[in-house]
Short mmCIF file of C-alpha atoms in Angstrom, two decimals:
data_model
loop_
_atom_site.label_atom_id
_atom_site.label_comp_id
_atom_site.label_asym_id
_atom_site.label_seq_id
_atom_site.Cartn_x
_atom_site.Cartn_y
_atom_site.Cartn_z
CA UNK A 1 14.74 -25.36 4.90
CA UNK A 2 15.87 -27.26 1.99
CA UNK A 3 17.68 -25.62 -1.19
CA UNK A 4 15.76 -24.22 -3.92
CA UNK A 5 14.97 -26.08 -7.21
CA UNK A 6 16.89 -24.84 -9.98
CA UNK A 7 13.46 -23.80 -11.95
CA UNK A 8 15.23 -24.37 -15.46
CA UNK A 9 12.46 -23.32 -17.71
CA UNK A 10 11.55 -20.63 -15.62
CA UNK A 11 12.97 -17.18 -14.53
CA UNK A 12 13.78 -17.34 -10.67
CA UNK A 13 12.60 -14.87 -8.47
CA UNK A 14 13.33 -14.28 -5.00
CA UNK A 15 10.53 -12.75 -2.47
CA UNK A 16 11.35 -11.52 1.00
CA UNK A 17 8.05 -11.60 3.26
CA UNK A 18 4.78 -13.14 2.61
CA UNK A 19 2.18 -11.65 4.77
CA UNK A 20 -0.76 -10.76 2.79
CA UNK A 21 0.83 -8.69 -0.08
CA UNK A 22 3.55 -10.98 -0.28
CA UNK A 23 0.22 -13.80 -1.17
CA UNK A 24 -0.76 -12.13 -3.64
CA UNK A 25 2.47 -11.43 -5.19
CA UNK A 26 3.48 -14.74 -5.12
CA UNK A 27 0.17 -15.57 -7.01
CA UNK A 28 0.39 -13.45 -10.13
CA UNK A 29 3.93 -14.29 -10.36
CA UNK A 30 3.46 -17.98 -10.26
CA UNK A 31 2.91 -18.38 -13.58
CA UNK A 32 5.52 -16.74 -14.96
CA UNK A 33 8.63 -17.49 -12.73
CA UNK A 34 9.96 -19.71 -10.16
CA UNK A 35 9.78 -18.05 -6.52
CA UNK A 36 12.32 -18.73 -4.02
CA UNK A 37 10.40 -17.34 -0.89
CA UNK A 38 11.81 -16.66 2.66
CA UNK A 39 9.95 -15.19 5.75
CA UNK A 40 11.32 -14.99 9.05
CA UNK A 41 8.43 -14.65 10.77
CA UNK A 42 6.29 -17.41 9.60
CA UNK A 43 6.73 -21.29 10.90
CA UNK A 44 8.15 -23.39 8.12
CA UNK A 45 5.07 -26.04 7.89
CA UNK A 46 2.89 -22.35 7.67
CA UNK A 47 5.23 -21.09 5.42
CA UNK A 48 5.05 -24.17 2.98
CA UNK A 49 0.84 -24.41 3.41
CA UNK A 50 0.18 -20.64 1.85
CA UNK A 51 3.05 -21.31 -0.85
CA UNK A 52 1.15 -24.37 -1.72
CA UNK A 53 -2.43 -22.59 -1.93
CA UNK A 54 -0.62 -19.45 -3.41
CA UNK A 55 1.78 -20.75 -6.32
CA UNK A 56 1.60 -24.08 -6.27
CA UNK A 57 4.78 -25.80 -7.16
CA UNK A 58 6.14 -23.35 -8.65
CA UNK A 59 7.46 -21.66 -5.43
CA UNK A 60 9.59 -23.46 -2.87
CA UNK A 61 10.27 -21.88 1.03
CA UNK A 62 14.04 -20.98 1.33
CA UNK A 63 16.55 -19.06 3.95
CA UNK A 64 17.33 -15.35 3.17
CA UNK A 65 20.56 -16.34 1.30
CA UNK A 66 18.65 -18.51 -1.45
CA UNK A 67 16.12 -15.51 -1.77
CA UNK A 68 18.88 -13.48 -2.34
CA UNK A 69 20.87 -15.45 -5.14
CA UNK A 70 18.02 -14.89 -7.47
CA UNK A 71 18.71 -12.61 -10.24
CA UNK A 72 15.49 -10.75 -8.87
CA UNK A 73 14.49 -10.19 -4.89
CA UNK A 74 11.32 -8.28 -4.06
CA UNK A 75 11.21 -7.10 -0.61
CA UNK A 76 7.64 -7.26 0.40
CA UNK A 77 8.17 -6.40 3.74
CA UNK A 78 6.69 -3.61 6.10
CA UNK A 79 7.79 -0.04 5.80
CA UNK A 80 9.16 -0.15 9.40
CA UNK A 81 10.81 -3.35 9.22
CA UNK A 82 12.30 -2.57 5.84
CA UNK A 83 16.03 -1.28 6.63
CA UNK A 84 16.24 -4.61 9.07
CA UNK A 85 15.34 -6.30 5.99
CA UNK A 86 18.13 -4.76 3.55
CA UNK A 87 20.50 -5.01 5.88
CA UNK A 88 20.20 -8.65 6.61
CA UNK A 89 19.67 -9.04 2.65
CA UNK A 90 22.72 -6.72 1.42
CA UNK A 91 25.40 -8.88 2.17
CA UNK A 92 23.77 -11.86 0.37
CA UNK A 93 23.19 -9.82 -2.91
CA UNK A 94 25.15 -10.82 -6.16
CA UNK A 95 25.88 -8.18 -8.59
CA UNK A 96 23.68 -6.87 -10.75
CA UNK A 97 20.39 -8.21 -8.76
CA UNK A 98 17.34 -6.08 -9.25
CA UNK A 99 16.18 -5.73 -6.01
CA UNK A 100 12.26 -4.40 -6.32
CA UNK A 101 10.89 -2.77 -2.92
CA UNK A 102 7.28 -2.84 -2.36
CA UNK A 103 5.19 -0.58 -0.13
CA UNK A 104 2.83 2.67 0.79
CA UNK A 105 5.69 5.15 1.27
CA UNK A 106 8.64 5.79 -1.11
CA UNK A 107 10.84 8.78 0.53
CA UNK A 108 12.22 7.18 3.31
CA UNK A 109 12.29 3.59 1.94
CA UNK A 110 14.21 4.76 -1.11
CA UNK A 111 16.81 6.21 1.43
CA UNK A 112 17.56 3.15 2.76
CA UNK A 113 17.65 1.01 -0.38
CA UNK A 114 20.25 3.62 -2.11
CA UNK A 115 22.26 3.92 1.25
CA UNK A 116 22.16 0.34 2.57
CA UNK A 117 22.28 -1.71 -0.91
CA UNK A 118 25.67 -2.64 -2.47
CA UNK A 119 25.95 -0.05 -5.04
CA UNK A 120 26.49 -3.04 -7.60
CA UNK A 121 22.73 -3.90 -7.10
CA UNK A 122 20.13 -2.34 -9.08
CA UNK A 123 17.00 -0.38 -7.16
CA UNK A 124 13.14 -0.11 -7.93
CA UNK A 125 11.09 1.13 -5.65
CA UNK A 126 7.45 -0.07 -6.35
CA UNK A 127 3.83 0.57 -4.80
CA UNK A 128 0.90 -1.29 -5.71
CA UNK A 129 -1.80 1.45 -6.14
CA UNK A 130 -4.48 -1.79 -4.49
CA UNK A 131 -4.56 -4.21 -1.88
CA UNK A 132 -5.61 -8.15 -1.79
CA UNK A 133 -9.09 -7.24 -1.14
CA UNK A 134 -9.55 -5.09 -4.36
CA UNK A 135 -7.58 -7.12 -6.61
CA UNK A 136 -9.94 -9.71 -5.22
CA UNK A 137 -12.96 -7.79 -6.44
CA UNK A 138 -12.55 -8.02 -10.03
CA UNK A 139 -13.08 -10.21 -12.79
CA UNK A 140 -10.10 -9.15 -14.31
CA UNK A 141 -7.71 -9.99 -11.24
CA UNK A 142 -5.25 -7.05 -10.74
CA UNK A 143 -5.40 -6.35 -15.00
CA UNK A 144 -5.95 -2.27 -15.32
CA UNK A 145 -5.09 -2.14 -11.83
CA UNK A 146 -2.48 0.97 -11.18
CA UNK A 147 0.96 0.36 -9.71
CA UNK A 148 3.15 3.60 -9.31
CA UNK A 149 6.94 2.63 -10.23
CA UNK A 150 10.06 4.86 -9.21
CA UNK A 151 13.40 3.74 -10.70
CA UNK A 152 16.05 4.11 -8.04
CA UNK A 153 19.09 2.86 -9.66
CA UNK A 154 20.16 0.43 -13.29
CA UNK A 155 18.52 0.20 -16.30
CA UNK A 156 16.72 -3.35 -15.43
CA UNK A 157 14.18 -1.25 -13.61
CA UNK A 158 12.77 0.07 -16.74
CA UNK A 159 12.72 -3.62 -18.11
CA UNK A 160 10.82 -4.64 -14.82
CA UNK A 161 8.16 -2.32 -15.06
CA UNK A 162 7.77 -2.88 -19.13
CA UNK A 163 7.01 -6.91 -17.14
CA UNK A 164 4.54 -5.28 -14.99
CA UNK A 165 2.76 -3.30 -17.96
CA UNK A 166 2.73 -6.32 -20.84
CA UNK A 167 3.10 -9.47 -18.74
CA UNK A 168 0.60 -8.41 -15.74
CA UNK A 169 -1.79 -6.10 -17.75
CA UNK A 170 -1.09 -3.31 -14.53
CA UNK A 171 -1.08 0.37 -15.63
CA UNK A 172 2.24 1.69 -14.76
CA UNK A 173 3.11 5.15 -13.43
CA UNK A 174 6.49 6.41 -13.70
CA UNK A 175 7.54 8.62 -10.69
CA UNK A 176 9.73 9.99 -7.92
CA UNK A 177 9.80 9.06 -4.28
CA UNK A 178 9.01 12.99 -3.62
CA UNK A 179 5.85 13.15 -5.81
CA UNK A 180 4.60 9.77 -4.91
CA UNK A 181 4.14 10.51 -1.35
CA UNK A 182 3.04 14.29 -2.11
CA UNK A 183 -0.12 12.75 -4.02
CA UNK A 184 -0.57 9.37 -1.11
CA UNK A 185 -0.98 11.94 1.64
CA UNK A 186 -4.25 12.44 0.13
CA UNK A 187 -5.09 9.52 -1.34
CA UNK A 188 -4.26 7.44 0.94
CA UNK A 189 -4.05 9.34 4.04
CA UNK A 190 -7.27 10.69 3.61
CA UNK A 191 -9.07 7.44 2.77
CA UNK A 192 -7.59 5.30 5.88
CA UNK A 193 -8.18 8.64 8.09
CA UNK A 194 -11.95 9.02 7.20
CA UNK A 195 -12.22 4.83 7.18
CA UNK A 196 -10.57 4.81 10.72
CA UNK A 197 -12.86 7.31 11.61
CA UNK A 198 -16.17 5.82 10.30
CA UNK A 199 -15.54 2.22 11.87
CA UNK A 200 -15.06 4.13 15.32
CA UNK A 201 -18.62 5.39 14.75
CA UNK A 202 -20.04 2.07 14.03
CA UNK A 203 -22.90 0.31 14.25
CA UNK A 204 -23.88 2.67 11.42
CA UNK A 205 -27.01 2.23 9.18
CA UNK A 206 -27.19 -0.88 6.60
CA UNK A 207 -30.70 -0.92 5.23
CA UNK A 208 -32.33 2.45 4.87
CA UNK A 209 -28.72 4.36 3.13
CA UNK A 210 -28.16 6.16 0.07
CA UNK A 211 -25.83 5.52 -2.87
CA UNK A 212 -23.49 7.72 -2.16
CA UNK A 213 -23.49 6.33 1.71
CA UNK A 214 -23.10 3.09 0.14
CA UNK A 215 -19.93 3.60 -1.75
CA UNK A 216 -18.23 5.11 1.00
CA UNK A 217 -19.04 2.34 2.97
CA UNK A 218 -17.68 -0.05 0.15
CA UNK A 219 -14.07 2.25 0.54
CA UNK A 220 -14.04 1.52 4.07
CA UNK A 221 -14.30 -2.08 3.53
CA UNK A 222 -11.71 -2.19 1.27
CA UNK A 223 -9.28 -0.77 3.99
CA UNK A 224 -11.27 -2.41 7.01
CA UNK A 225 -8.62 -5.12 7.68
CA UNK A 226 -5.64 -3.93 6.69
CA UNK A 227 -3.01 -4.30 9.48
CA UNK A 228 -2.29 -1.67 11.86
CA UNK A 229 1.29 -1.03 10.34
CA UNK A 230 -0.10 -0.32 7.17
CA UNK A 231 -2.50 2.84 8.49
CA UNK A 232 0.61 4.28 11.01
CA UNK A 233 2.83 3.66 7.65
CA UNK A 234 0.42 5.82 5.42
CA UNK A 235 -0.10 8.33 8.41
CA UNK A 236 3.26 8.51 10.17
CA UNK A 237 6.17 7.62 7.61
CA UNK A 238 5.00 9.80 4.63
CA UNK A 239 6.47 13.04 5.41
CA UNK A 240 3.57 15.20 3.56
CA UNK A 241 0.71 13.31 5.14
CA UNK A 242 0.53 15.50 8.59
CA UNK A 243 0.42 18.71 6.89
CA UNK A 244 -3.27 16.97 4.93
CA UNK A 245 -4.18 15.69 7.87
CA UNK A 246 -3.98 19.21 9.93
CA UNK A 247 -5.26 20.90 6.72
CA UNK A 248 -8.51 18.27 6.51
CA UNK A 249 -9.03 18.69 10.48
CA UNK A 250 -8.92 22.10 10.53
CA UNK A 251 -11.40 22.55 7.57
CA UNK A 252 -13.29 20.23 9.39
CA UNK A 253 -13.58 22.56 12.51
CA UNK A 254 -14.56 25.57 10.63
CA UNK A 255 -17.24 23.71 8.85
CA UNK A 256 -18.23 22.38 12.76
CA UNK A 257 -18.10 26.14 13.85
CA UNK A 258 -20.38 27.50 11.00
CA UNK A 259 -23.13 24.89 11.41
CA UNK A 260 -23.02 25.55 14.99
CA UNK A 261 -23.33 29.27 15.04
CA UNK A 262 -26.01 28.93 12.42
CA UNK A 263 -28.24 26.61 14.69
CA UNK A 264 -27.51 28.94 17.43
CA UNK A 265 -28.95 31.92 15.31
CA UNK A 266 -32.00 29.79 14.08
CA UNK A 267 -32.80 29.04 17.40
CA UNK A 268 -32.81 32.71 19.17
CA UNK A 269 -36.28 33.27 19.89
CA UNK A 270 -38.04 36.36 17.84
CA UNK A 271 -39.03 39.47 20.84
CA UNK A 272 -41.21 42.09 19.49
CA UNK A 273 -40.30 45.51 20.28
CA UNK A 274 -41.84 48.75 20.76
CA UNK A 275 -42.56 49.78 17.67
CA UNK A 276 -43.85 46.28 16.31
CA UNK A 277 -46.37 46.22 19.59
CA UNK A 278 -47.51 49.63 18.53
CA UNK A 279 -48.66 48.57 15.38
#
């Protein structure tokens, strides 16, 4: 791949991994930076089609050591594949880059950033509180969209997420690793567990539904298509989201056990006895 352009006028970003989030990154950063973008799974002439259709030419495909001189890397990379991905970034890494992690689960991943990152480097630890679909759905683009934002290490994360609230128009929640993925195992655990559930069951009525059957349908196409590392990220990597799952399963069972023993009384057929025959 050939070097970067120096992007004079322009702040230079670098972005690690452009799968689908990586897209849409790329295209609501377009217009306000230069992107130096590297993915090592992608062919370079597929690579250089979605940067075209994504950012125009204001992004340029690059090897991991460009990405990485840029004063600012996101990492847009899976949770599982994300300490493969610092560790073949680290070394790369000037000091004083803000490197900005994005994804569904912050415990672990901020682990790895602290412990595998030169400690010269500052850390946020970002996750996009939407996907490509739903920033798809609105007029506004991703504008009043929520994005929860957990400084790790420097003061350039603060400065990053004041970028995210003025410059993007995204509503910015400040918080930890710990109480991020406390609140996702039921926001997002719950969703993609009742979604996975609900396409199993499928073909399910389209025509004669209600409302309310229609709005849950709309949440499970929001999360229809996601890729299967993003539902085993949501389910398996966030260490709160078993104890909601075993909580929302076993409520589950004692609802299925009280409907059941209530048809089972409603269908015991009435004898008359003695007395009642006697009248």
């Amino acid at each position: 791949m050939s070097a970067p352009p120096p992007f004079p006028s322009r702040p230079r970003v670098g972005l690690v991994g452009f799968g689908a989030f990586g897209r849409l990154i790329a295209r609501h950063l377009a217009p306000h930076a230069g992107l130096t973008v590297h993915d090592p799974y992608l062919p370079a002439a597929t690579l250089a089609a979605r940067l075209a259709a994504d950012a125009g030419p204001h992004a340029v495909a690059a090897d991991l050591a460009a990405a990485a001189d840029c004063p600012l890397v996101i990492l847009a990379t899976p949770v599982a594949s994300l300490a493969e991905a610092v560790r073949g970034l680290a070394p790369h890494l000037r000091p004083g880059t803000l490197v900005v992690a994005v994804g569904s689960v912050k415990t672990g991943p901020a682990a790895i950033l602290q412990a595998e990152l030169p400690v010269d480097v500052e850390i946020l630890a970002t996750h996009p509180l939407f996907g490509p679909q739903s920033a798809g759905e609105s007029a506004d683009g991703i504008r009043g969209l929520k994005i929860a934002v957990c400084p790790l290490r420097g003061r350039r994360a603060l400065r990053a997420a004041a970028f995210l609230r003025r410059g993007l128009g995204l509503d910015v929640i400040l918080t930890t690793p710990e109480a991020h993925d406390r609140a996702m195992a039921s926001v997002q655990g719950l969703t993609h567990l009742i979604a996975k559930v609900l396409v199993a069951m499928e073909p399910l009525p389209t025509r004669m539904t209600t409302r309310s059957f229609d709005l849950l349908m709309q949440a499970v196409g929001m999360v229809r298509h996601d890729a299967p590392e993003v539902f085993h990220a949501i389910e398996r990597a966030n260490p709160h989201a078993a104890a909601v799952r075993q909580r929302f399963f076993a409520l589950a069972r004692r609802l299925d056990a009280e409907l059941s023993a209530e048809a089972e009384f409603s269908a015991e057929p009435v004898h008359a006895g003695p007395d009642r025959l006697a009248s």
